[in-house]
mmCIF file of N, CA and C and ligand atoms in Angstrom:
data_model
loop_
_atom_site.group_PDB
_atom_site.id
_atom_site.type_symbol
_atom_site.label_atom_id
_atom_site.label_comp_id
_atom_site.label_asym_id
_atom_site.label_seq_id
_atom_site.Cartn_x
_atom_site.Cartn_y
_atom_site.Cartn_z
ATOM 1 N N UNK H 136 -35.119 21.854 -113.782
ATOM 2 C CA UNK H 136 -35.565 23.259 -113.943
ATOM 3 C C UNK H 136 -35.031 23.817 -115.275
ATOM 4 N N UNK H 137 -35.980 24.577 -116.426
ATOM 5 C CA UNK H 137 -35.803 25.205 -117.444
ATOM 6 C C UNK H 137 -34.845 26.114 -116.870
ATOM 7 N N UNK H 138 -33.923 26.651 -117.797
ATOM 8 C CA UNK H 138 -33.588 28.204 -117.886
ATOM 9 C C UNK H 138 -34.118 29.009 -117.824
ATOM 10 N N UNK H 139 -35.023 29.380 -118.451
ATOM 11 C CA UNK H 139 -36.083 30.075 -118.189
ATOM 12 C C UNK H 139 -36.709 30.427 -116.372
ATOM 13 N N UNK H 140 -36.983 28.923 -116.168
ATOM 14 C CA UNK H 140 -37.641 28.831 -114.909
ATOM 15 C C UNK H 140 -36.126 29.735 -113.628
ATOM 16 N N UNK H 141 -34.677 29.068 -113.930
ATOM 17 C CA UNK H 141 -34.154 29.619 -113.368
ATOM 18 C C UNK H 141 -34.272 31.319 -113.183
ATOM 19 N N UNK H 142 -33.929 32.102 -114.819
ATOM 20 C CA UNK H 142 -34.071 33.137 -114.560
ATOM 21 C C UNK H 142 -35.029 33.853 -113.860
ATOM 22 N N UNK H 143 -36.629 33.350 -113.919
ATOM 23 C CA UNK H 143 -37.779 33.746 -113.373
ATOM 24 C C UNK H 143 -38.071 33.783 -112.096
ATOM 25 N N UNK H 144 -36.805 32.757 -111.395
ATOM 26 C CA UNK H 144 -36.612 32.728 -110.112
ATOM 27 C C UNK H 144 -35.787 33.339 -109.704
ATOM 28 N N UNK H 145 -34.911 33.830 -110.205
ATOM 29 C CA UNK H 145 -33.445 34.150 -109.538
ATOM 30 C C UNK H 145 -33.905 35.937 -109.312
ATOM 31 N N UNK H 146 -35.197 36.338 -110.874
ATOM 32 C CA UNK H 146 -35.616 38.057 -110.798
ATOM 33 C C UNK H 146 -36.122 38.174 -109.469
ATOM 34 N N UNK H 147 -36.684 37.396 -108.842
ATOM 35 C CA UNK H 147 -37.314 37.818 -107.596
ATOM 36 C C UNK H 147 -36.612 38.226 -106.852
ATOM 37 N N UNK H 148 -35.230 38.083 -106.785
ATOM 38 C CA UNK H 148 -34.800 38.591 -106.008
ATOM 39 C C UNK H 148 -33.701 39.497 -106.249
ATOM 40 N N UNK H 149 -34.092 40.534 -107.492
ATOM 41 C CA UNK H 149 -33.282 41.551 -107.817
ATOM 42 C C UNK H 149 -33.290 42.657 -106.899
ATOM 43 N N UNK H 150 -32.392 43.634 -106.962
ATOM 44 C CA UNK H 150 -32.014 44.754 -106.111
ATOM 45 C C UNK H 150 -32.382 45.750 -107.313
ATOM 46 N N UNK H 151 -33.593 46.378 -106.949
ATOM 47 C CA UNK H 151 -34.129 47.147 -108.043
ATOM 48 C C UNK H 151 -34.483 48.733 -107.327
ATOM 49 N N UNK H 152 -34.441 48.996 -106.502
ATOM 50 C CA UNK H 152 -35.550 50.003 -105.380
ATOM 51 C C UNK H 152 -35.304 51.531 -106.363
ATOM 52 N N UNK H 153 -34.469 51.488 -107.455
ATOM 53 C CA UNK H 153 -34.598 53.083 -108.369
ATOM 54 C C UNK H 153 -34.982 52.939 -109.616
ATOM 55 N N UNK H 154 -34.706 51.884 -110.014
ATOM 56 C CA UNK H 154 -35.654 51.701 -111.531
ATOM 57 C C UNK H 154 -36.769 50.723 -111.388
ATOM 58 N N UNK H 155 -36.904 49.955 -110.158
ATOM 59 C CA UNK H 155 -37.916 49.044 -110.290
ATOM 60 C C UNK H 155 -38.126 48.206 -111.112
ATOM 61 N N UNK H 156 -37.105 48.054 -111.849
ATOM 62 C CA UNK H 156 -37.205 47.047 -113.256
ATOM 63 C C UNK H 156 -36.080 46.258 -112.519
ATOM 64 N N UNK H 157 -36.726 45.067 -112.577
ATOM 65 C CA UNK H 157 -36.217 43.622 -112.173
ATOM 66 C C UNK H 157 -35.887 42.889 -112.995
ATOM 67 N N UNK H 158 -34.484 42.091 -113.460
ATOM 68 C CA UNK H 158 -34.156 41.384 -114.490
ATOM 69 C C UNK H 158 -33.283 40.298 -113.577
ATOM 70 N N UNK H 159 -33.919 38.794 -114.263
ATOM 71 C CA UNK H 159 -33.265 38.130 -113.895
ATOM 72 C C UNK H 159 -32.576 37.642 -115.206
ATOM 73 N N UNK H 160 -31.416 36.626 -115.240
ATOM 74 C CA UNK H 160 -30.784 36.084 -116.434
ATOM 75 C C UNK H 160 -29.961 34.571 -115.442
ATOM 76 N N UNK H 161 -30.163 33.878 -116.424
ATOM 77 C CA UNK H 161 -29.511 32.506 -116.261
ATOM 78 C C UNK H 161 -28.531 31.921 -117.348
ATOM 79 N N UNK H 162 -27.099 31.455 -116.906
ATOM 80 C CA UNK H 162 -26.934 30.505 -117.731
ATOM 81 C C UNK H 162 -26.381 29.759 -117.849
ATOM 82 N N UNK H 163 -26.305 28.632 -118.823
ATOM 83 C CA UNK H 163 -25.773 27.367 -118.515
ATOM 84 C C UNK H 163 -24.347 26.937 -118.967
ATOM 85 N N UNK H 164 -23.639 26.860 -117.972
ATOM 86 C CA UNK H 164 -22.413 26.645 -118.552
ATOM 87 C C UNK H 164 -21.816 25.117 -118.916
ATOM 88 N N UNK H 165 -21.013 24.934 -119.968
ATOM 89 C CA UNK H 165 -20.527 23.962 -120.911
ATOM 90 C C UNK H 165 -20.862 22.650 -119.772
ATOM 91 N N UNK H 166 -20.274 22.397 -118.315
ATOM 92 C CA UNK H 166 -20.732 21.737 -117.389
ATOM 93 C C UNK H 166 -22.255 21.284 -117.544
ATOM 94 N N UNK H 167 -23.036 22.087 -117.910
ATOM 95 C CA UNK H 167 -24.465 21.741 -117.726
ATOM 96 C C UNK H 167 -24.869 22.671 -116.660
ATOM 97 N N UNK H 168 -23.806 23.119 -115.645
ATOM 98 C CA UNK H 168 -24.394 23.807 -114.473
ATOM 99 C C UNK H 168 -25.105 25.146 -115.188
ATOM 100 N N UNK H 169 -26.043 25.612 -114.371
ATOM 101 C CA UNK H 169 -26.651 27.131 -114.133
ATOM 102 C C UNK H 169 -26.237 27.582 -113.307
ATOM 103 N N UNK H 170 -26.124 29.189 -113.891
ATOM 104 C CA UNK H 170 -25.497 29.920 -112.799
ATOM 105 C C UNK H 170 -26.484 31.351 -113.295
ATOM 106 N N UNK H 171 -27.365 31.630 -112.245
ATOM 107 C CA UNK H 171 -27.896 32.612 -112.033
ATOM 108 C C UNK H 171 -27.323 34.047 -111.698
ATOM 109 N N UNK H 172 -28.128 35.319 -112.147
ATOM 110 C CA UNK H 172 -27.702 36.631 -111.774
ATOM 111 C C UNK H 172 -29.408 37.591 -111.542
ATOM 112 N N UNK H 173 -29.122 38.389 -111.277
ATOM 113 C CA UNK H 173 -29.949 39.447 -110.981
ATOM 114 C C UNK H 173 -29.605 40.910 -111.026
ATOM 115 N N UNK H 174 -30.094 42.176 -111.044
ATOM 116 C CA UNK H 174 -29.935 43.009 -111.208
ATOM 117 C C UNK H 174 -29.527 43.852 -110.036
ATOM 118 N N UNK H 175 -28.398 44.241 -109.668
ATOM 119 C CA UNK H 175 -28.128 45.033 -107.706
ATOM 120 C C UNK H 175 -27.842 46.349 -108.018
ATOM 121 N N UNK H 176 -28.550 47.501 -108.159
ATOM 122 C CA UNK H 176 -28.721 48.503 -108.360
ATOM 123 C C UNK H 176 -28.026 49.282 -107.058
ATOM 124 N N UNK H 177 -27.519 50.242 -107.099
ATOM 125 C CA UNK H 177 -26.899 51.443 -106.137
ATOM 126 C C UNK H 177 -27.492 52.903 -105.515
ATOM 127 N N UNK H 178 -26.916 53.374 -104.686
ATOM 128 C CA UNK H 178 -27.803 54.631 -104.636
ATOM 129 C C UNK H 178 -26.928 55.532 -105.291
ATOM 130 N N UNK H 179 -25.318 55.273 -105.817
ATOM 131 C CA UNK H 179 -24.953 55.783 -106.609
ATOM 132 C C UNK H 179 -24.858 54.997 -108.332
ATOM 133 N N UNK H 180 -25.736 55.630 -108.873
ATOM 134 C CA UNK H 180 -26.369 54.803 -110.118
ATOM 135 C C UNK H 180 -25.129 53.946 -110.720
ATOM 136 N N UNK H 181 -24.484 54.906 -111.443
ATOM 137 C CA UNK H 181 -23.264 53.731 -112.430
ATOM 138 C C UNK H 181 -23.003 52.565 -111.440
ATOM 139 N N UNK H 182 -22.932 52.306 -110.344
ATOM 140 C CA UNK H 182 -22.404 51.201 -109.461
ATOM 141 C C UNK H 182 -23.502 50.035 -109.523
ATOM 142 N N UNK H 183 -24.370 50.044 -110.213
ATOM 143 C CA UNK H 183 -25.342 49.096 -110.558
ATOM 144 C C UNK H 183 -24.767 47.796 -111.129
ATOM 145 N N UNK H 184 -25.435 47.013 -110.958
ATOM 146 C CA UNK H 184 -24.809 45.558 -111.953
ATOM 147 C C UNK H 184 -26.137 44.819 -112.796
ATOM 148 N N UNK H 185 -25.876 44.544 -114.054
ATOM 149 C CA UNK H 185 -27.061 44.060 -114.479
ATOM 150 C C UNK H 185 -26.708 42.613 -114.085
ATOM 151 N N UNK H 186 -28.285 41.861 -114.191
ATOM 152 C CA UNK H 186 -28.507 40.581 -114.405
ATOM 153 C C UNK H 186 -27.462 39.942 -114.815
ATOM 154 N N UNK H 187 -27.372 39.897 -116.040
ATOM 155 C CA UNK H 187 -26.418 39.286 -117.230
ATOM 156 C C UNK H 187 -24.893 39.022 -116.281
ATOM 157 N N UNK H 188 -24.355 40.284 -115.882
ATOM 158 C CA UNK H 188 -23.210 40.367 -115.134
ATOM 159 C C UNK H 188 -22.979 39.604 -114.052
ATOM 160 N N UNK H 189 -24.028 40.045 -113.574
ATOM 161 C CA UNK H 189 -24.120 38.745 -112.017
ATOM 162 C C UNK H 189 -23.739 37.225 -112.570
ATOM 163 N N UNK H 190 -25.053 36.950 -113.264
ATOM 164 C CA UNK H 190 -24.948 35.427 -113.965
ATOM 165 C C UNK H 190 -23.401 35.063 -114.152
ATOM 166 N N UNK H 191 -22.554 35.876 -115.322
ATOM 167 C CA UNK H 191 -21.598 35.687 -115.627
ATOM 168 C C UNK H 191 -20.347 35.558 -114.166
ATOM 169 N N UNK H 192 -20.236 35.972 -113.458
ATOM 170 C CA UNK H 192 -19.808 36.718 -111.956
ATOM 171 C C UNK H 192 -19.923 35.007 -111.451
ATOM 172 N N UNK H 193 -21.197 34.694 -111.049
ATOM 173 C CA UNK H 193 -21.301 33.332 -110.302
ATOM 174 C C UNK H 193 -20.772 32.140 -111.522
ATOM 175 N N UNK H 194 -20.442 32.255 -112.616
ATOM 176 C CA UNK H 194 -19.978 31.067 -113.170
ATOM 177 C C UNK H 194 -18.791 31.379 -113.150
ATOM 178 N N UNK H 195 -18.101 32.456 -113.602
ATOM 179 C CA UNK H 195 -16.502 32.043 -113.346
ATOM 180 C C UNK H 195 -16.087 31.837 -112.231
ATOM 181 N N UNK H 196 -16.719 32.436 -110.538
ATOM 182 C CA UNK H 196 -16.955 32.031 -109.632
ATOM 183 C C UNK H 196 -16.748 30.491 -109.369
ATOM 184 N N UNK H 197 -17.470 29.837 -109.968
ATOM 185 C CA UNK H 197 -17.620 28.224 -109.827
ATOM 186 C C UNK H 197 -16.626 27.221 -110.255
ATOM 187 N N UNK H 198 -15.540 28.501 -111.327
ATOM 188 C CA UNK H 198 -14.704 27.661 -112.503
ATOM 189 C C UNK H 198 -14.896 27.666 -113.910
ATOM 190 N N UNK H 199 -16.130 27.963 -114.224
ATOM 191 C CA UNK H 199 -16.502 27.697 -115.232
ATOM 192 C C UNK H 199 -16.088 28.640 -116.415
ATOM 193 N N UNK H 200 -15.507 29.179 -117.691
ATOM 194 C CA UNK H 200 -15.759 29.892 -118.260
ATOM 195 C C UNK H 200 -16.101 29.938 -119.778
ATOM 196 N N UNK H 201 -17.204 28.942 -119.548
ATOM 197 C CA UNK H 201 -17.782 29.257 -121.310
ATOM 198 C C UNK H 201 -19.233 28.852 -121.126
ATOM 199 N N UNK H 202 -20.183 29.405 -121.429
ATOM 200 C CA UNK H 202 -21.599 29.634 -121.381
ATOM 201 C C UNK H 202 -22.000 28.607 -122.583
ATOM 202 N N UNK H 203 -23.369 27.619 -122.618
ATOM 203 C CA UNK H 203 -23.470 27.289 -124.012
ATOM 204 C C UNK H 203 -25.280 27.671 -124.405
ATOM 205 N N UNK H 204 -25.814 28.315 -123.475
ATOM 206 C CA UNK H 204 -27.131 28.695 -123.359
ATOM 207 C C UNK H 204 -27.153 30.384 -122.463
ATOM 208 N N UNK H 205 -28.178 31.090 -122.978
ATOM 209 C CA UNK H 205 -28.452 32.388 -121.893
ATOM 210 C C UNK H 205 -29.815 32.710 -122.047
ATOM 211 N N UNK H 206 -30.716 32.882 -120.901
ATOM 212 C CA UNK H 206 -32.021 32.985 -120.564
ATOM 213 C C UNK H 206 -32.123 34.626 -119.747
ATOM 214 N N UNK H 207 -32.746 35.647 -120.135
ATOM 215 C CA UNK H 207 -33.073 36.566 -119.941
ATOM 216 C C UNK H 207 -34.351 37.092 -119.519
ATOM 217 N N UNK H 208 -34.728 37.809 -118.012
ATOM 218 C CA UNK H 208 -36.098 37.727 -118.038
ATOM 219 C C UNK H 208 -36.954 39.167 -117.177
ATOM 220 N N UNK H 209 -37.159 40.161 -117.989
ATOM 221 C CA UNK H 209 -37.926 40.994 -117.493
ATOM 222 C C UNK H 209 -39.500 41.347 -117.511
ATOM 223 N N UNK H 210 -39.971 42.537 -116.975
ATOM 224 C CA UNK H 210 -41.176 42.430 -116.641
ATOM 225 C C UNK H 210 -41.050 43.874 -117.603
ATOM 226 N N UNK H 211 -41.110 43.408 -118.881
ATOM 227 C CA UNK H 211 -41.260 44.675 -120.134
ATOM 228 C C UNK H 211 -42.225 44.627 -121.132
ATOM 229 N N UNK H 212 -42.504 45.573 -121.851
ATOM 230 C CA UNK H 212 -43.576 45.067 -123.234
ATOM 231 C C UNK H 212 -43.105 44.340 -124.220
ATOM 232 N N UNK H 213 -41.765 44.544 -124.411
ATOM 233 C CA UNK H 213 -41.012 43.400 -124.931
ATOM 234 C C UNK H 213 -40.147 43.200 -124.681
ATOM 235 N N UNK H 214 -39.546 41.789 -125.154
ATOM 236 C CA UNK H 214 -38.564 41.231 -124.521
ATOM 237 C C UNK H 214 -37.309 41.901 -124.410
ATOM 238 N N UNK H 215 -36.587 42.439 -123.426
ATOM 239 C CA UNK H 215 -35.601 43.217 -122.969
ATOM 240 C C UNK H 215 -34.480 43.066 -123.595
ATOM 241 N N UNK H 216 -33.433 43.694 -124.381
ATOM 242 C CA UNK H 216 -32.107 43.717 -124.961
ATOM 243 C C UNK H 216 -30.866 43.879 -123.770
ATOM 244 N N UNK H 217 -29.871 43.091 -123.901
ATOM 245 C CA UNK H 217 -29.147 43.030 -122.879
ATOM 246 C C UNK H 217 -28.278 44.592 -123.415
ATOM 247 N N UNK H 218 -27.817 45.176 -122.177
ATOM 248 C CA UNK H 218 -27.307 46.737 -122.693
ATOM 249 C C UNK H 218 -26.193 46.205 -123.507
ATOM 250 N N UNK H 219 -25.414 47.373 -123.983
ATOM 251 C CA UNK H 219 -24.163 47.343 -124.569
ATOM 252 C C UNK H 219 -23.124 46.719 -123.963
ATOM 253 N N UNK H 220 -22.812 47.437 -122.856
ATOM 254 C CA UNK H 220 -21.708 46.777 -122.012
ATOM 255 C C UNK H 220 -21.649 45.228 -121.250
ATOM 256 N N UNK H 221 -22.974 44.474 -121.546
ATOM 257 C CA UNK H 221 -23.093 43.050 -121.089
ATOM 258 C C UNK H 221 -23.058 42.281 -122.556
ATOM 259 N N UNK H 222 -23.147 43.078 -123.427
ATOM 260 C CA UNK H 222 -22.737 42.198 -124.833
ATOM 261 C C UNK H 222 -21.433 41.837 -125.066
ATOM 262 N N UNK H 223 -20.537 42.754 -124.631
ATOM 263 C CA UNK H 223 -19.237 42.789 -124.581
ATOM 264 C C UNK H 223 -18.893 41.331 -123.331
ATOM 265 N N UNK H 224 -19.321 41.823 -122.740
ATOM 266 C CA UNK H 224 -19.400 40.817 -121.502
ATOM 267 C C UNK H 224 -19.385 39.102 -122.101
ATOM 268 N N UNK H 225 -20.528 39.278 -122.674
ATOM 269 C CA UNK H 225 -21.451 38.023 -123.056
ATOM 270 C C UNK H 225 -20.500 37.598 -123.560
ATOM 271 N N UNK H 226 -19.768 38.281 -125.027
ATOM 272 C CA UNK H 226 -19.167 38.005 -126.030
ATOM 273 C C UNK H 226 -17.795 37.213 -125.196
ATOM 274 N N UNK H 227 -17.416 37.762 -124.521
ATOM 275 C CA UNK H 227 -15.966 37.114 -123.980
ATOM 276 C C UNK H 227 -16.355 35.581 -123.680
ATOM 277 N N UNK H 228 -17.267 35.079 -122.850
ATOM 278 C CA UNK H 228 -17.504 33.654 -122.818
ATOM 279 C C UNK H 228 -18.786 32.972 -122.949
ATOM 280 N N UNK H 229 -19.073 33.107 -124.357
ATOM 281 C CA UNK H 229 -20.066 33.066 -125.207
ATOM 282 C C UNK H 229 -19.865 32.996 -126.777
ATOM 283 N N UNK H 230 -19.560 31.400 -127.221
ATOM 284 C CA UNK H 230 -19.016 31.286 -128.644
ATOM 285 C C UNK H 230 -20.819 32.366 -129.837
ATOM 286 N N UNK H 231 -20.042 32.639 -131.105
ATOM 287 C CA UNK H 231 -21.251 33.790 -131.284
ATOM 288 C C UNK H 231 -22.347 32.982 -131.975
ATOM 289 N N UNK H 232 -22.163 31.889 -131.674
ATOM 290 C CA UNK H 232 -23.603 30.753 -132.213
ATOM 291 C C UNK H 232 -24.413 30.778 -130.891
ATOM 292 N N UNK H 233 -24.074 30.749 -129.849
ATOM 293 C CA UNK H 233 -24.735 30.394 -128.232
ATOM 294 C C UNK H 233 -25.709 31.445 -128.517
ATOM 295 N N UNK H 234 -27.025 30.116 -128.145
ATOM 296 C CA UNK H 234 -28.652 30.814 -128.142
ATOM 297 C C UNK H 234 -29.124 31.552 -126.987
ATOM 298 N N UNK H 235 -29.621 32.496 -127.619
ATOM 299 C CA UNK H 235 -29.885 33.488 -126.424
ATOM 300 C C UNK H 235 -31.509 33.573 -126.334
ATOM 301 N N UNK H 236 -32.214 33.386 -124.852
ATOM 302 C CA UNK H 236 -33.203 33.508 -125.200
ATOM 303 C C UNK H 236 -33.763 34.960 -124.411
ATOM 304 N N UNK H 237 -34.759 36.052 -124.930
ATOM 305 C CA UNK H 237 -35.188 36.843 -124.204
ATOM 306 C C UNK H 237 -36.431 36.949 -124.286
ATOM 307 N N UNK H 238 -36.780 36.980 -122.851
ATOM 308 C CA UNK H 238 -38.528 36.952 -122.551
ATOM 309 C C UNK H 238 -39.088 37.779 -121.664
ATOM 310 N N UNK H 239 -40.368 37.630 -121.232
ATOM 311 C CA UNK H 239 -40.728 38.738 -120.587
ATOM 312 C C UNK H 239 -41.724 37.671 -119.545
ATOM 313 N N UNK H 240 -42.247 38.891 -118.518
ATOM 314 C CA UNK H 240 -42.815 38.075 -117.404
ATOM 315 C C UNK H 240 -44.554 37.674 -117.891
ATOM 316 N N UNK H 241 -45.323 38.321 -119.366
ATOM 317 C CA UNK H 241 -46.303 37.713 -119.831
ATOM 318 C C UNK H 241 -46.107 36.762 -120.769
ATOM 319 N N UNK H 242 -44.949 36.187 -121.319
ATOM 320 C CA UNK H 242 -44.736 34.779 -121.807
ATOM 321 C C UNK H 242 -43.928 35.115 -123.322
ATOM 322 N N UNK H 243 -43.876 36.511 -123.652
ATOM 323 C CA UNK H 243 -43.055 36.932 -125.197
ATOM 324 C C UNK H 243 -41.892 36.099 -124.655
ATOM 325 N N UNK H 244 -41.162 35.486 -126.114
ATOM 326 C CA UNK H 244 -40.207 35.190 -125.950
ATOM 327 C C UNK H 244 -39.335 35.837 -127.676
ATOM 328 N N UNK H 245 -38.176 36.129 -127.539
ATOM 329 C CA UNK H 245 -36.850 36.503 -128.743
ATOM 330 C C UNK H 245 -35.900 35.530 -128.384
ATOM 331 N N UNK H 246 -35.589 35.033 -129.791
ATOM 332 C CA UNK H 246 -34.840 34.052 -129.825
ATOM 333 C C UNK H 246 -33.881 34.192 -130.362
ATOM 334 N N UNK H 247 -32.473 34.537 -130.139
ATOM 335 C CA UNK H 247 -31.021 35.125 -131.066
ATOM 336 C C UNK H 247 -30.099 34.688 -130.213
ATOM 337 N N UNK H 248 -28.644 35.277 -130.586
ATOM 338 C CA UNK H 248 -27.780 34.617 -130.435
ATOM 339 C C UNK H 248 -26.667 35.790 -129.657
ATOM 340 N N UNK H 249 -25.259 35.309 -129.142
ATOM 341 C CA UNK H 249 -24.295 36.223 -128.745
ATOM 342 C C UNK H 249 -23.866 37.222 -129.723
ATOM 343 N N UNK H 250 -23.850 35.959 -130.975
ATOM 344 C CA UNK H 250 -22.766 36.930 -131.984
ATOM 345 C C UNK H 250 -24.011 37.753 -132.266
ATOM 346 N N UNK H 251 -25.275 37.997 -133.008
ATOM 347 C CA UNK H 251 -26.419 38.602 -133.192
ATOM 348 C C UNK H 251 -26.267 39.528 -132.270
ATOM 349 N N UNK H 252 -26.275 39.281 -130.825
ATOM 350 C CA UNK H 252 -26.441 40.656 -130.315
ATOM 351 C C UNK H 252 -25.225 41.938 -130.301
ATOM 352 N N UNK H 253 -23.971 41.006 -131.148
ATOM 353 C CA UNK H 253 -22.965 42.066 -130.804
ATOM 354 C C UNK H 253 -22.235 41.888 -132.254
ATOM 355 N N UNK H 254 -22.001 42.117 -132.784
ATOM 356 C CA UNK H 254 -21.691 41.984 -134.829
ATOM 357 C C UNK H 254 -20.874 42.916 -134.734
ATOM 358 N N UNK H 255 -19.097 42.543 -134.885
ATOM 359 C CA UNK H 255 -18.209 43.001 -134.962
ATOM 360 C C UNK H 255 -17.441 43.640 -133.888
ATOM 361 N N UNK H 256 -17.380 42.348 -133.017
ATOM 362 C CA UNK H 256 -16.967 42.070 -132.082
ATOM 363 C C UNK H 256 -15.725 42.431 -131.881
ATOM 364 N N UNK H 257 -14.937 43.325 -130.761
ATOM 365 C CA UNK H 257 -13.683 43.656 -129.929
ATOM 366 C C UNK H 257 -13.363 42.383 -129.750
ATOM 367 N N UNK H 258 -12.252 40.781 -130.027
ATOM 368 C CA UNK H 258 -11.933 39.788 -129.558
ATOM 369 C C UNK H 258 -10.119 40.075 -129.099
ATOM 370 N N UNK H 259 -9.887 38.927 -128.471
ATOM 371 C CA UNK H 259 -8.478 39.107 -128.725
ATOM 372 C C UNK H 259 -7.416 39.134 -129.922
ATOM 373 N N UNK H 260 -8.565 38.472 -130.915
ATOM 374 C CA UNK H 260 -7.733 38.287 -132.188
ATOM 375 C C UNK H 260 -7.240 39.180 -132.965
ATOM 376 N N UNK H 261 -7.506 40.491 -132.557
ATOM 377 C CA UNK H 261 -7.806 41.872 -132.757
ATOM 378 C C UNK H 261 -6.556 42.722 -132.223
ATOM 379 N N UNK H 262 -5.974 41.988 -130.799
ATOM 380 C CA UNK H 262 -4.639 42.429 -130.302
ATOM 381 C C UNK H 262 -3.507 41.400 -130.249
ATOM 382 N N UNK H 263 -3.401 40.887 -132.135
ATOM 383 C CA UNK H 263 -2.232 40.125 -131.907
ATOM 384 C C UNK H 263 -1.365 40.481 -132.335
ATOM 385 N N UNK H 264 -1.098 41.586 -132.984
ATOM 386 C CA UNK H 264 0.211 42.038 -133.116
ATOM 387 C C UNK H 264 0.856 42.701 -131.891
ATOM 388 N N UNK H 265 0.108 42.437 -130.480
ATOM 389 C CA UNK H 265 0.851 43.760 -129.363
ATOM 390 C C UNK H 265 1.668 42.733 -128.956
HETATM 391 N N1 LIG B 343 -30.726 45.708 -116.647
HETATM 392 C C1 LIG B 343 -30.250 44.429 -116.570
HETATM 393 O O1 LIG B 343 -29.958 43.931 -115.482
HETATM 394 N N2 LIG B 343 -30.131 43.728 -117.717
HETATM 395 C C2 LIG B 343 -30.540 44.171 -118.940
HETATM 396 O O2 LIG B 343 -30.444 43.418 -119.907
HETATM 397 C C3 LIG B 343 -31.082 45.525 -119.092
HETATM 398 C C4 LIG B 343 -31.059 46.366 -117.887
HETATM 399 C C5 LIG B 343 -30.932 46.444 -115.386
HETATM 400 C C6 LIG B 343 -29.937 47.511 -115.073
HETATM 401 C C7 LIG B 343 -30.743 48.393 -114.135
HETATM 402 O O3 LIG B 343 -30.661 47.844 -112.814
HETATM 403 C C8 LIG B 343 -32.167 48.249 -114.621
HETATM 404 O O4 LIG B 343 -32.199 47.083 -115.416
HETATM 405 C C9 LIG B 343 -32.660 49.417 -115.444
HETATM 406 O O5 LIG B 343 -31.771 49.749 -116.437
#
């Protein structure tokens, strides 16, 4: 199974019922394994979780913590940008070469990267004098 195909499977079964926008995301960690996420939305909004998060959630879950692929997949006019706060995310176990792919449910696909989506990056290298 593509990445792709994972994410496209895993959206079906997002928790969407207030924005109705369904995002799935997949990805593959250094293992080779996939580890899928989806979107679980709240009836108190901020308590939402995107896609991206989940994904990330079930791989350290497993052990895993370094991503070497990420597959993104909504039902948008174009291909969906992961928010701010999952870049940050991304960035923690996600070297900033790791290809990112984002697509949509009529076949667009964007093709970039961790570091691309987040350029000037918060790392730890940043808190070594504490
Ligand atoms: N969402 C994601 O899961 N990933 C993204 O990359 C963008 C947005 C979700 C959050 C919320 O459940 C819904 O999409 C609308 O913002």
């Amino acid at each position: 199974m593509t990445l792709l195909d994972a994410a496209t499977e895993v959206r079906k079964n997002a928790y969407a019922p207030y924005s109705r926008f369904k995002v799935g995301a997949a990805l593959r960690g250094k293992s080779g394994a996939v580890y899928q996420g989806c979107n679980v939305e709240n009836v108190a909004y901020p308590e939402g979780v995107c896609a991206e998060a989940g994904a990330i959630s079930a791989m350290v879950a497993a052990g895993e913590t370094e991503f070497v692929e990420l597959c993104v997949i909504a039902d948008s006019p174009t291909p969906v940008p992961p928010c701010g706060g999952c870049r940050q995310k991304l960035a923690e176990f996600g070297r900033p070469e790791v290809p990112v792919t984002l697509a949509t449910t009529d076949g667009k696909k964007l093709q970039t990267t961790v570091g691309d989506l987040l350029p000037g990056r918060f790392d730890a290298g940043h808190m070594d004098r504490a």
